[in-house]
mmCIF file of C-alpha atoms and ligand atoms in Angstrom:
data_model
loop_
_atom_site.group_PDB
_atom_site.id
_atom_site.type_symbol
_atom_site.label_atom_id
_atom_site.label_comp_id
_atom_site.label_asym_id
_atom_site.label_seq_id
_atom_site.Cartn_x
_atom_site.Cartn_y
_atom_site.Cartn_z
ATOM 1 C CA LEU A 1 -40.956 21.595 18.102
ATOM 2 C CA LYS A 2 -41.021 18.311 16.155
ATOM 3 C CA SER A 3 -39.570 20.001 13.043
ATOM 4 C CA ALA A 4 -36.388 22.073 12.958
ATOM 5 C CA LEU A 5 -33.237 22.889 11.051
ATOM 6 C CA PHE A 6 -29.995 23.223 13.005
ATOM 7 C CA THR A 7 -26.937 24.552 11.208
ATOM 8 C CA GLY A 8 -23.354 25.520 12.028
ATOM 9 C CA VAL A 9 -23.018 22.593 14.376
ATOM 10 C CA LYS A 10 -20.586 19.691 14.818
ATOM 11 C CA ILE A 11 -22.163 16.265 14.574
ATOM 12 C CA PHE A 12 -20.923 12.902 15.761
ATOM 13 C CA THR A 13 -23.383 10.594 14.043
ATOM 14 C CA GLY A 14 -22.182 7.592 16.012
ATOM 15 C CA LYS A 15 -20.146 6.546 12.963
ATOM 16 C CA GLU A 16 -18.422 9.687 11.736
ATOM 17 C CA ILE A 17 -17.685 13.245 12.737
ATOM 18 C CA ILE A 18 -18.978 16.168 10.701
ATOM 19 C CA LYS A 19 -16.901 19.231 11.596
ATOM 20 C CA LYS A 20 -19.529 21.708 10.492
ATOM 21 C CA GLY A 21 -22.894 20.537 9.326
ATOM 22 C CA PHE A 22 -26.650 20.605 9.646
ATOM 23 C CA ILE A 23 -29.534 18.428 10.779
ATOM 24 C CA LEU A 24 -33.012 18.785 9.332
ATOM 25 C CA ILE A 25 -35.803 17.289 11.430
ATOM 26 C CA GLU A 26 -39.337 16.799 10.214
ATOM 27 C CA ASN A 27 -42.066 15.453 12.464
ATOM 28 C CA GLY A 28 -39.553 14.073 14.949
ATOM 29 C CA VAL A 29 -37.579 12.196 12.298
ATOM 30 C CA ILE A 30 -34.166 13.133 10.920
ATOM 31 C CA LYS A 31 -34.757 14.057 7.303
ATOM 32 C CA LYS A 32 -31.284 15.196 6.297
ATOM 33 C CA VAL A 33 -27.812 15.260 7.832
ATOM 34 C CA GLY A 34 -25.060 16.951 5.926
ATOM 35 C CA VAL A 35 -21.801 18.815 5.673
ATOM 36 C CA GLY A 36 -21.648 22.586 5.197
ATOM 37 C CA ARG A 37 -24.061 25.427 5.615
ATOM 38 C CA ALA A 38 -27.299 23.921 4.308
ATOM 39 C CA ASP A 39 -27.552 26.673 1.701
ATOM 40 C CA TRP A 40 -30.351 24.729 0.004
ATOM 41 C CA HIS A 41 -32.744 26.017 2.659
ATOM 42 C CA VAL A 42 -32.281 29.703 1.754
ATOM 43 C CA GLY A 43 -35.520 31.093 0.411
ATOM 44 C CA LYS A 44 -37.428 27.997 1.471
ATOM 45 C CA GLN A 45 -39.947 27.673 4.284
ATOM 46 C CA VAL A 46 -38.146 25.951 7.184
ATOM 47 C CA ASP A 47 -39.644 25.485 10.654
ATOM 48 C CA ASN A 48 -37.546 26.514 13.650
ATOM 49 C CA PHE A 49 -34.301 27.474 11.937
ATOM 50 C CA GLN A 50 -31.455 27.736 14.403
ATOM 51 C CA SER A 51 -27.831 28.509 13.645
ATOM 52 C CA PHE A 52 -25.063 27.637 16.113
ATOM 53 C CA GLU A 53 -22.483 29.230 13.803
ATOM 54 C CA ASN A 54 -20.688 31.179 16.531
ATOM 55 C CA LYS A 55 -20.683 28.346 19.065
ATOM 56 C CA ASN A 56 -18.788 25.123 19.396
ATOM 57 C CA PHE A 57 -21.764 22.814 19.889
ATOM 58 C CA MET A 58 -22.000 19.184 18.847
ATOM 59 C CA PHE A 59 -24.984 16.906 18.347
ATOM 60 C CA ILE A 60 -24.529 13.283 19.345
ATOM 61 C CA PRO A 61 -27.056 10.441 19.440
ATOM 62 C CA GLY A 62 -28.950 10.489 22.746
ATOM 63 C CA PHE A 63 -27.613 8.164 25.411
ATOM 64 C CA VAL A 64 -29.550 5.052 26.403
ATOM 65 C CA ASN A 65 -29.704 3.944 30.020
ATOM 66 C CA ALA A 66 -30.439 0.264 29.463
ATOM 67 C CA HIS A 67 -30.857 -0.701 33.105
ATOM 68 C CA ALA A 68 -32.616 1.528 35.635
ATOM 69 C CA HIS A 69 -35.125 1.517 38.451
ATOM 70 C CA SER A 70 -36.523 5.015 38.078
ATOM 71 C CA GLY A 71 -38.944 4.626 40.971
ATOM 72 C CA MET A 72 -36.108 4.514 43.501
ATOM 73 C CA ALA A 73 -35.143 8.191 43.624
ATOM 74 C CA PHE A 74 -36.037 8.415 47.342
ATOM 75 C CA LEU A 75 -33.520 5.673 48.167
ATOM 76 C CA ARG A 76 -30.393 7.456 46.944
ATOM 77 C CA GLY A 77 -27.519 6.872 49.291
ATOM 78 C CA ALA A 78 -29.412 4.402 51.458
ATOM 79 C CA GLY A 79 -27.211 1.637 52.782
ATOM 80 C CA GLY A 80 -23.944 2.594 51.163
ATOM 81 C CA ASP A 81 -20.725 0.695 51.892
ATOM 82 C CA ARG A 82 -22.553 -2.542 52.825
ATOM 83 C CA THR A 83 -22.341 -6.047 51.404
ATOM 84 C CA PHE A 84 -24.744 -6.837 48.561
ATOM 85 C CA GLU A 85 -27.045 -8.938 50.784
ATOM 86 C CA GLU A 86 -27.054 -6.422 53.643
ATOM 87 C CA TRP A 87 -27.718 -3.607 51.217
ATOM 88 C CA LEU A 88 -30.569 -5.381 49.411
ATOM 89 C CA PHE A 89 -32.376 -7.116 52.253
ATOM 90 C CA LYS A 90 -31.623 -4.897 55.286
ATOM 91 C CA GLU A 91 -31.518 -1.429 53.716
ATOM 92 C CA ILE A 92 -33.420 -1.386 50.446
ATOM 93 C CA THR A 93 -36.325 -3.828 50.848
ATOM 94 C CA PRO A 94 -37.684 -2.278 54.102
ATOM 95 C CA ARG A 95 -37.555 1.206 52.575
ATOM 96 C CA GLU A 96 -39.236 -0.003 49.386
ATOM 97 C CA ALA A 97 -42.130 -1.340 51.461
ATOM 98 C CA LYS A 98 -42.948 2.281 52.350
ATOM 99 C CA LEU A 99 -43.104 3.559 48.781
ATOM 100 C CA ASP A 100 -46.625 4.206 47.523
ATOM 101 C CA ALA A 101 -47.903 5.021 44.047
ATOM 102 C CA GLU A 102 -47.313 8.760 44.448
ATOM 103 C CA ALA A 103 -43.735 8.258 45.677
ATOM 104 C CA VAL A 104 -42.942 6.092 42.649
ATOM 105 C CA TYR A 105 -44.528 8.639 40.310
ATOM 106 C CA ILE A 106 -42.503 11.524 41.775
ATOM 107 C CA SER A 107 -39.357 9.377 41.702
ATOM 108 C CA ALA A 108 -39.865 8.585 38.036
ATOM 109 C CA ILE A 109 -40.117 12.308 37.230
ATOM 110 C CA LEU A 110 -37.006 13.093 39.314
ATOM 111 C CA SER A 111 -35.096 10.263 37.645
ATOM 112 C CA GLN A 112 -36.031 11.518 34.192
ATOM 113 C CA MET A 113 -34.932 15.032 35.141
ATOM 114 C CA GLU A 114 -31.558 13.641 36.136
ATOM 115 C CA MET A 115 -31.268 11.470 33.053
ATOM 116 C CA ALA A 116 -32.347 14.196 30.620
ATOM 117 C CA ARG A 117 -29.793 16.566 32.133
ATOM 118 C CA ASN A 118 -27.153 13.920 31.366
ATOM 119 C CA GLY A 119 -28.163 13.551 27.715
ATOM 120 C CA ILE A 120 -30.151 10.334 28.139
ATOM 121 C CA THR A 121 -33.091 10.017 25.758
ATOM 122 C CA ALA A 122 -34.227 6.455 26.507
ATOM 123 C CA PHE A 123 -34.154 4.033 29.405
ATOM 124 C CA CYS A 124 -35.232 0.573 30.451
ATOM 125 C CA ASP A 125 -36.983 0.231 33.773
ATOM 126 C CA MET A 126 -37.936 -2.461 36.254
ATOM 127 C CA TYR A 127 -40.004 -1.635 39.328
ATOM 128 C CA PHE A 128 -43.465 -1.707 40.864
ATOM 129 C CA HIS A 129 -46.332 0.796 40.548
ATOM 130 C CA SER A 130 -45.146 0.710 36.940
ATOM 131 C CA ASP A 131 -48.350 2.360 35.740
ATOM 132 C CA GLN A 132 -47.139 5.455 37.625
ATOM 133 C CA ILE A 133 -43.789 5.191 35.861
ATOM 134 C CA CYS A 134 -45.533 4.997 32.472
ATOM 135 C CA LYS A 135 -47.623 8.036 33.420
ATOM 136 C CA ALA A 136 -44.491 9.950 34.458
ATOM 137 C CA VAL A 137 -42.734 8.975 31.212
ATOM 138 C CA SER A 138 -45.673 10.039 29.052
ATOM 139 C CA GLU A 139 -45.708 13.433 30.785
ATOM 140 C CA PHE A 140 -41.956 14.015 30.730
ATOM 141 C CA GLY A 141 -41.541 12.822 27.162
ATOM 142 C CA MET A 142 -38.717 10.306 27.315
ATOM 143 C CA ARG A 143 -38.540 7.079 25.352
ATOM 144 C CA ALA A 144 -38.730 4.059 27.633
ATOM 145 C CA SER A 145 -39.055 0.316 27.934
ATOM 146 C CA ILE A 146 -40.984 -0.343 31.131
ATOM 147 C CA THR A 147 -41.257 -3.643 32.964
ATOM 148 C CA ARG A 148 -43.005 -4.612 36.162
ATOM 149 C CA GLY A 149 -40.675 -6.418 38.582
ATOM 150 C CA LEU A 150 -41.889 -10.016 38.935
ATOM 151 C CA LEU A 151 -41.158 -12.663 41.536
ATOM 152 C CA ASP A 152 -42.943 -15.720 42.859
ATOM 153 C CA LYS A 153 -40.691 -16.786 45.726
ATOM 154 C CA GLY A 154 -42.933 -16.052 48.657
ATOM 155 C CA GLY A 155 -46.078 -16.025 46.524
ATOM 156 C CA GLU A 156 -46.875 -14.616 43.123
ATOM 157 C CA ASN A 157 -49.517 -12.130 44.317
ATOM 158 C CA GLY A 158 -50.834 -11.325 40.865
ATOM 159 C CA ARG A 159 -47.780 -9.441 39.662
ATOM 160 C CA LEU A 160 -47.804 -11.036 36.216
ATOM 161 C CA GLU A 161 -51.477 -10.145 35.905
ATOM 162 C CA GLU A 162 -50.518 -6.548 36.746
ATOM 163 C CA ASN A 163 -47.708 -6.633 34.162
ATOM 164 C CA LEU A 164 -50.210 -7.839 31.535
ATOM 165 C CA LYS A 165 -52.588 -4.995 32.388
ATOM 166 C CA LEU A 166 -49.677 -2.592 32.093
ATOM 167 C CA PHE A 167 -48.953 -4.031 28.652
ATOM 168 C CA ASP A 168 -52.564 -3.650 27.519
ATOM 169 C CA HIS A 169 -52.778 -0.093 28.729
ATOM 170 C CA TRP A 170 -49.355 1.359 27.971
ATOM 171 C CA ASN A 171 -47.556 -0.640 25.268
ATOM 172 C CA ASN A 172 -46.937 1.662 22.272
ATOM 173 C CA ALA A 173 -48.350 4.667 24.147
ATOM 174 C CA GLY A 174 -47.141 8.116 23.113
ATOM 175 C CA ASN A 175 -46.913 7.028 19.466
ATOM 176 C CA GLY A 176 -44.566 4.181 20.351
ATOM 177 C CA LEU A 177 -42.366 6.096 22.816
ATOM 178 C CA ILE A 178 -43.310 3.586 25.534
ATOM 179 C CA LYS A 179 -42.811 -0.169 25.192
ATOM 180 C CA VAL A 180 -43.918 -2.519 27.921
ATOM 181 C CA GLY A 181 -42.063 -5.729 28.704
ATOM 182 C CA PHE A 182 -41.844 -8.258 31.509
ATOM 183 C CA GLY A 183 -39.425 -7.958 34.426
ATOM 184 C CA PRO A 184 -38.693 -11.229 36.259
ATOM 185 C CA HIS A 185 -36.374 -9.919 38.977
ATOM 186 C CA SER A 186 -33.821 -12.716 38.949
ATOM 187 C CA PRO A 187 -33.543 -16.512 38.842
ATOM 188 C CA TYR A 188 -33.247 -16.556 42.649
ATOM 189 C CA MET A 189 -36.546 -14.710 43.075
ATOM 190 C CA CYS A 190 -38.413 -16.623 40.338
ATOM 191 C CA SER A 191 -39.157 -20.349 39.989
ATOM 192 C CA ARG A 192 -38.307 -22.068 36.686
ATOM 193 C CA GLU A 193 -42.032 -22.598 36.002
ATOM 194 C CA TYR A 194 -42.667 -18.898 36.511
ATOM 195 C CA LEU A 195 -39.818 -17.944 34.158
ATOM 196 C CA LYS A 196 -41.271 -20.353 31.586
ATOM 197 C CA LEU A 197 -44.677 -18.679 31.825
ATOM 198 C CA ILE A 198 -43.128 -15.198 31.573
ATOM 199 C CA ALA A 199 -41.046 -16.187 28.523
ATOM 200 C CA LYS A 200 -44.086 -17.677 26.807
ATOM 201 C CA THR A 201 -46.182 -14.596 27.565
ATOM 202 C CA ALA A 202 -43.513 -12.188 26.293
ATOM 203 C CA LEU A 203 -42.998 -14.245 23.147
ATOM 204 C CA GLU A 204 -46.726 -14.366 22.363
ATOM 205 C CA LEU A 205 -47.036 -10.605 22.761
ATOM 206 C CA ASN A 206 -43.862 -9.936 20.740
ATOM 207 C CA SER A 207 -42.558 -8.182 23.830
ATOM 208 C CA PHE A 208 -39.344 -8.596 25.843
ATOM 209 C CA VAL A 209 -37.873 -9.758 29.144
ATOM 210 C CA ASN A 210 -35.709 -7.707 31.534
ATOM 211 C CA ILE A 211 -33.865 -9.698 34.218
ATOM 212 C CA HIS A 212 -30.876 -9.563 36.598
ATOM 213 C CA ILE A 213 -28.545 -12.521 36.010
ATOM 214 C CA ARG A 214 -25.359 -13.426 37.907
ATOM 215 C CA GLU A 215 -24.990 -10.032 39.565
ATOM 216 C CA SER A 216 -23.240 -11.524 42.599
ATOM 217 C CA GLU A 217 -20.786 -14.390 42.909
ATOM 218 C CA LYS A 218 -23.154 -16.412 45.139
ATOM 219 C CA GLU A 219 -25.482 -16.825 42.178
ATOM 220 C CA LYS A 220 -22.977 -19.180 40.505
ATOM 221 C CA GLU A 221 -24.110 -21.899 42.919
ATOM 222 C CA MET A 222 -27.795 -20.961 42.829
ATOM 223 C CA TYR A 223 -28.618 -21.726 39.181
ATOM 224 C CA SER A 224 -27.066 -22.615 35.868
ATOM 225 C CA ILE A 225 -27.346 -20.687 32.607
ATOM 226 C CA GLU A 226 -28.422 -23.964 30.933
ATOM 227 C CA GLU A 227 -31.506 -24.289 33.129
ATOM 228 C CA LEU A 228 -32.401 -20.652 32.410
ATOM 229 C CA ALA A 229 -32.095 -21.343 28.679
ATOM 230 C CA ASP A 230 -34.545 -24.240 29.152
ATOM 231 C CA THR A 231 -37.202 -21.802 30.410
ATOM 232 C CA GLY A 232 -37.162 -20.016 27.038
ATOM 233 C CA ILE A 233 -36.289 -16.556 28.361
ATOM 234 C CA PHE A 234 -33.399 -16.255 25.899
ATOM 235 C CA ASN A 235 -35.661 -17.049 22.938
ATOM 236 C CA VAL A 236 -37.436 -13.740 23.313
ATOM 237 C CA ARG A 237 -35.573 -10.400 23.347
ATOM 238 C CA CYS A 238 -33.878 -10.517 26.709
ATOM 239 C CA LEU A 239 -32.033 -7.757 28.541
ATOM 240 C CA VAL A 240 -29.582 -9.465 30.871
ATOM 241 C CA ALA A 241 -28.486 -7.004 33.542
ATOM 242 C CA HIS A 242 -25.011 -7.487 35.047
ATOM 243 C CA GLY A 243 -23.758 -10.920 33.879
ATOM 244 C CA VAL A 244 -20.717 -10.478 36.113
ATOM 245 C CA TYR A 245 -20.189 -14.197 36.744
ATOM 246 C CA ILE A 246 -20.659 -15.844 33.371
ATOM 247 C CA LYS A 247 -18.052 -18.259 32.083
ATOM 248 C CA GLU A 248 -16.848 -18.601 28.510
ATOM 249 C CA LYS A 249 -18.862 -21.815 27.968
ATOM 250 C CA GLU A 250 -22.027 -20.170 29.270
ATOM 251 C CA MET A 251 -21.527 -17.218 26.928
ATOM 252 C CA ASP A 252 -22.081 -19.580 24.015
ATOM 253 C CA ILE A 253 -25.594 -20.271 25.345
ATOM 254 C CA LEU A 254 -26.213 -16.522 25.486
ATOM 255 C CA ASN A 255 -24.769 -15.903 22.032
ATOM 256 C CA LYS A 256 -28.060 -15.174 20.292
ATOM 257 C CA ASP A 257 -29.474 -12.108 18.533
ATOM 258 C CA THR A 258 -32.159 -11.942 21.202
ATOM 259 C CA VAL A 259 -29.743 -11.587 24.149
ATOM 260 C CA HIS A 260 -28.333 -8.221 25.224
ATOM 261 C CA ILE A 261 -25.896 -7.819 28.102
ATOM 262 C CA ILE A 262 -26.360 -4.667 30.163
ATOM 263 C CA HIS A 263 -23.149 -3.550 31.857
ATOM 264 C CA ASN A 264 -23.568 -1.562 35.094
ATOM 265 C CA PRO A 265 -19.966 -0.878 36.155
ATOM 266 C CA SER A 266 -20.691 1.626 38.972
ATOM 267 C CA SER A 267 -23.317 -0.567 40.607
ATOM 268 C CA ASN A 268 -21.124 -3.669 40.347
ATOM 269 C CA LEU A 269 -18.205 -1.771 41.874
ATOM 270 C CA ILE A 270 -20.095 -0.005 44.657
ATOM 271 C CA LEU A 271 -21.660 -3.293 45.826
ATOM 272 C CA ALA A 272 -18.304 -5.047 45.411
ATOM 273 C CA ASN A 273 -19.815 -7.585 43.029
ATOM 274 C CA GLY A 274 -16.869 -7.422 40.639
ATOM 275 C CA ILE A 275 -16.222 -6.646 36.986
ATOM 276 C CA ALA A 276 -18.348 -8.180 34.232
ATOM 277 C CA PRO A 277 -16.463 -9.880 31.357
ATOM 278 C CA ILE A 278 -17.702 -7.328 28.837
ATOM 279 C CA PRO A 279 -14.755 -7.601 26.395
ATOM 280 C CA GLN A 280 -15.349 -11.372 26.181
ATOM 281 C CA PHE A 281 -19.087 -10.889 25.503
ATOM 282 C CA ARG A 282 -18.228 -8.393 22.785
ATOM 283 C CA ARG A 283 -15.634 -10.672 21.223
ATOM 284 C CA LYS A 284 -18.359 -13.320 20.887
ATOM 285 C CA GLY A 285 -20.481 -10.775 19.045
ATOM 286 C CA ILE A 286 -23.088 -10.398 21.813
ATOM 287 C CA ASN A 287 -24.609 -6.915 21.952
ATOM 288 C CA THR A 288 -23.583 -4.962 25.044
ATOM 289 C CA ALA A 289 -25.139 -1.804 26.478
ATOM 290 C CA LEU A 290 -24.724 0.373 29.560
ATOM 291 C CA GLY A 291 -26.919 1.002 32.562
ATOM 292 C CA THR A 292 -26.719 3.056 35.706
ATOM 293 C CA ASP A 293 -28.896 0.702 37.794
ATOM 294 C CA SER A 294 -30.714 2.635 40.536
ATOM 295 C CA VAL A 295 -29.524 5.602 42.582
ATOM 296 C CA ALA A 296 -29.456 3.237 45.559
ATOM 297 C CA SER A 297 -26.431 1.485 44.053
ATOM 298 C CA ASN A 298 -24.621 4.064 41.970
ATOM 299 C CA ASN A 299 -25.618 6.805 43.270
ATOM 300 C CA THR A 300 -26.313 8.870 40.167
ATOM 301 C CA LEU A 301 -28.022 8.295 36.831
ATOM 302 C CA ASP A 302 -24.969 9.654 35.063
ATOM 303 C CA ILE A 303 -24.333 7.520 31.983
ATOM 304 C CA TRP A 304 -21.118 9.477 31.250
ATOM 305 C CA ARG A 305 -19.573 7.879 34.320
ATOM 306 C CA GLU A 306 -20.646 4.410 33.165
ATOM 307 C CA MET A 307 -19.145 5.147 29.747
ATOM 308 C CA LEU A 308 -15.866 6.267 31.291
ATOM 309 C CA LEU A 309 -15.709 3.349 33.723
ATOM 310 C CA SER A 310 -16.471 0.830 30.993
ATOM 311 C CA ALA A 311 -13.595 2.278 28.961
ATOM 312 C CA LEU A 312 -11.232 2.170 31.971
ATOM 313 C CA ILE A 313 -11.850 -0.825 34.211
ATOM 314 C CA HIS A 314 -11.427 -3.541 31.578
ATOM 315 C CA LYS A 315 -8.112 -2.088 30.431
ATOM 316 C CA GLY A 316 -6.787 -2.280 33.963
ATOM 317 C CA ASN A 317 -8.432 -5.576 34.746
ATOM 318 C CA LEU A 318 -7.076 -7.346 31.660
ATOM 319 C CA LYS A 319 -3.887 -5.243 31.382
ATOM 320 C CA ASP A 320 -4.738 -4.504 27.758
ATOM 321 C CA PRO A 321 -5.527 -0.936 26.558
ATOM 322 C CA THR A 322 -7.295 -2.167 23.425
ATOM 323 C CA VAL A 323 -10.100 -4.246 24.977
ATOM 324 C CA ILE A 324 -12.702 -1.457 25.135
ATOM 325 C CA SER A 325 -11.866 1.625 23.078
ATOM 326 C CA ALA A 326 -13.422 5.062 23.506
ATOM 327 C CA SER A 327 -15.664 4.440 20.499
ATOM 328 C CA ASP A 328 -16.648 0.993 21.853
ATOM 329 C CA ALA A 329 -17.717 2.652 25.105
ATOM 330 C CA PHE A 330 -19.621 5.375 23.246
ATOM 331 C CA GLU A 331 -21.351 2.770 21.097
ATOM 332 C CA MET A 332 -22.428 0.790 24.173
ATOM 333 C CA ALA A 333 -23.886 3.981 25.652
ATOM 334 C CA THR A 334 -25.890 4.768 22.515
ATOM 335 C CA LEU A 335 -26.467 2.278 19.683
ATOM 336 C CA GLY A 336 -25.970 -0.830 21.858
ATOM 337 C CA GLY A 337 -28.632 0.431 24.238
ATOM 338 C CA ALA A 338 -31.022 1.372 21.431
ATOM 339 C CA GLN A 339 -30.756 -2.152 20.036
ATOM 340 C CA ALA A 340 -31.195 -3.769 23.446
ATOM 341 C CA LEU A 341 -34.364 -1.739 24.004
ATOM 342 C CA GLY A 342 -35.627 -2.641 20.544
ATOM 343 C CA PHE A 343 -35.861 0.934 19.305
ATOM 344 C CA GLU A 344 -34.294 0.090 15.963
ATOM 345 C CA ASP A 345 -34.628 3.558 14.449
ATOM 346 C CA THR A 346 -32.667 5.259 17.237
ATOM 347 C CA GLY A 347 -29.045 5.193 18.444
ATOM 348 C CA LEU A 348 -27.468 6.911 15.436
ATOM 349 C CA ILE A 349 -27.818 10.269 13.698
ATOM 350 C CA GLY A 350 -28.860 9.469 10.157
ATOM 351 C CA GLU A 351 -31.653 9.896 7.660
ATOM 352 C CA GLY A 352 -34.781 8.080 8.755
ATOM 353 C CA TYR A 353 -33.665 7.825 12.392
ATOM 354 C CA LYS A 354 -35.753 9.348 15.160
ATOM 355 C CA ALA A 355 -34.429 12.743 16.326
ATOM 356 C CA ASP A 356 -33.276 11.510 19.748
ATOM 357 C CA LEU A 357 -30.271 13.758 20.308
ATOM 358 C CA ALA A 358 -28.045 15.317 22.900
ATOM 359 C CA LEU A 359 -26.417 18.700 22.317
ATOM 360 C CA ILE A 360 -22.969 19.094 23.843
ATOM 361 C CA ASN A 361 -21.069 22.314 24.525
ATOM 362 C CA LEU A 362 -17.450 21.819 23.448
ATOM 363 C CA ASP A 363 -16.505 25.405 24.346
ATOM 364 C CA SER A 364 -14.549 24.339 27.383
ATOM 365 C CA SER A 365 -10.886 24.037 28.193
ATOM 366 C CA HIS A 366 -11.282 20.325 28.802
ATOM 367 C CA TYR A 367 -12.163 19.807 25.133
ATOM 368 C CA PHE A 368 -9.052 21.593 23.836
ATOM 369 C CA PRO A 369 -7.482 20.676 21.484
ATOM 370 C CA GLU A 370 -9.701 18.505 19.328
ATOM 371 C CA ASN A 371 -7.090 15.935 18.382
ATOM 372 C CA ASP A 372 -9.644 13.190 18.802
ATOM 373 C CA LEU A 373 -13.215 14.215 19.547
ATOM 374 C CA ILE A 374 -14.395 10.723 20.519
ATOM 375 C CA SER A 375 -11.535 10.376 22.952
ATOM 376 C CA ASN A 376 -12.416 13.840 24.297
ATOM 377 C CA LEU A 377 -16.069 12.865 24.766
ATOM 378 C CA VAL A 378 -15.351 9.628 26.605
ATOM 379 C CA TYR A 379 -12.246 10.481 28.630
ATOM 380 C CA SER A 380 -12.591 14.263 29.119
ATOM 381 C CA GLY A 381 -16.310 14.843 28.709
ATOM 382 C CA ARG A 382 -18.809 15.050 31.517
ATOM 383 C CA SER A 383 -22.531 15.221 31.952
ATOM 384 C CA SER A 384 -22.456 18.954 32.696
ATOM 385 C CA ASP A 385 -21.407 19.516 29.071
ATOM 386 C CA VAL A 386 -24.935 18.562 27.978
ATOM 387 C CA ILE A 387 -26.938 21.664 27.089
ATOM 388 C CA GLY A 388 -29.887 20.039 25.394
ATOM 389 C CA THR A 389 -31.620 16.678 25.166
ATOM 390 C CA MET A 390 -34.234 15.964 22.536
ATOM 391 C CA VAL A 391 -36.628 13.054 22.028
ATOM 392 C CA GLU A 392 -38.343 12.790 18.654
ATOM 393 C CA GLY A 393 -37.618 16.390 17.822
ATOM 394 C CA GLU A 394 -38.818 17.802 21.151
ATOM 395 C CA TRP A 395 -36.517 19.219 23.790
ATOM 396 C CA ILE A 396 -37.015 17.518 27.151
ATOM 397 C CA TYR A 397 -34.076 19.481 28.571
ATOM 398 C CA TYR A 398 -32.717 22.720 27.137
ATOM 399 C CA PHE A 399 -30.307 25.201 28.698
ATOM 400 C CA GLY A 400 -31.063 24.262 32.296
ATOM 401 C CA LYS A 401 -34.829 23.986 31.863
ATOM 402 C CA TYR A 402 -37.306 21.145 31.463
ATOM 403 C CA PRO A 403 -39.873 22.438 28.974
ATOM 404 C CA LYS A 404 -42.512 19.812 29.777
ATOM 405 C CA ILE A 405 -42.671 19.958 33.566
ATOM 406 C CA ASP A 406 -42.685 22.468 36.414
ATOM 407 C CA GLU A 407 -39.351 21.705 38.066
ATOM 408 C CA ARG A 408 -40.007 23.706 41.255
ATOM 409 C CA LYS A 409 -43.353 22.022 41.830
ATOM 410 C CA VAL A 410 -41.778 18.580 41.403
ATOM 411 C CA ILE A 411 -38.965 19.298 43.873
ATOM 412 C CA LYS A 412 -41.447 20.709 46.405
ATOM 413 C CA LYS A 413 -43.705 17.653 46.112
ATOM 414 C CA ALA A 414 -40.696 15.335 46.388
ATOM 415 C CA LYS A 415 -39.526 16.976 49.614
ATOM 416 C CA GLU A 416 -42.992 16.767 51.150
ATOM 417 C CA LYS A 417 -43.379 13.122 50.173
ATOM 418 C CA PHE A 418 -39.951 12.180 51.491
ATOM 419 C CA GLN A 419 -40.769 13.886 54.786
ATOM 420 C CA GLN A 420 -44.083 12.055 54.998
ATOM 421 C CA LEU A 421 -42.622 8.593 54.277
ATOM 422 C CA PHE A 422 -39.192 8.588 55.889
ATOM 423 C CA CYS A 423 -38.930 11.291 58.539
HETATM 424 NI NI1 NI B 1 -31.062 -3.557 38.794
#
């Protein structure tokens, strides 16, 4: 598609609502957004003209899943209702040892199918066999920031070398749709020297770091935020997943333009790790974004649920209904994520922005009446309202279909692979 004109459609640009307007896309970039019927196009040559005049459809900026492990699709539901340590070391790690390159590739396609169906246009990933994830992303057509999970406790085993190869081969692939960064798993899996080397490498390559920090309460005793700052990881763009146990004083260390906090409310709740102090991070002016984490600790890649939870749990937790508003939650799910991933020309619908969009069907009783459309989206909306998801002007999901892949073939291959590995 790449170029198109959509008219007769509602638009929530991320800043304002246009009750009836149009979006003109040229070469994957939004050329014009406006109010009214786009009469200027009459008599002119326009590619792919589509009117939604008789529908109640709305374009919104595509959602960003800023923390995911897309290679874990085969582990959905494994080890539920366990403690964090039992879940990670007794249930997840042994299963992960069985995953081969093909399993990770199929998982990454399945995960993108699930994300696209939920209106997600971009995600940030940490896993292994990351070359397979890049391959799956380039075929499916999503925007993604991909990192190789790194750890040196128990031996480095050339993972950083592998991450560097991944960078050389895949960074900026697909005309910049794919960015490669570095994924030190966590401060308890990585030595300080190793983190230093990773930070230096990422900085030199103008890349980024993706790390889990203070996910569980135990980590408070395991390392300090000060010593992490000394490694330099916060001097390069750094996606900090979780940040559940970070005190006010430590937030000041993280209060830099380079640091982005990724809130994963479902994962933190399901593993009983607690509730991250997201309102406090936001009050400091630190960018916050949303992530689903993997299907092994969620167990969906449904960003709508994360958006709803992030708008609900802090109100209850702090007994204050104003701490995270519906538009705050929506912003975290879109623009906040786009900024964390470093895709500066995404996250909003506006001239010059990439056409990364989700199309929502508002023709449902749960959207009536439209007293407040943002409130409706966050508190009443659900992922099944998504009818189309577009990355750079190309549909990756449209009316129940995935234009770029053979869905039936993927499901068949996934079933066979699961049988082979786990049954
Ligand atoms: Ni994670």
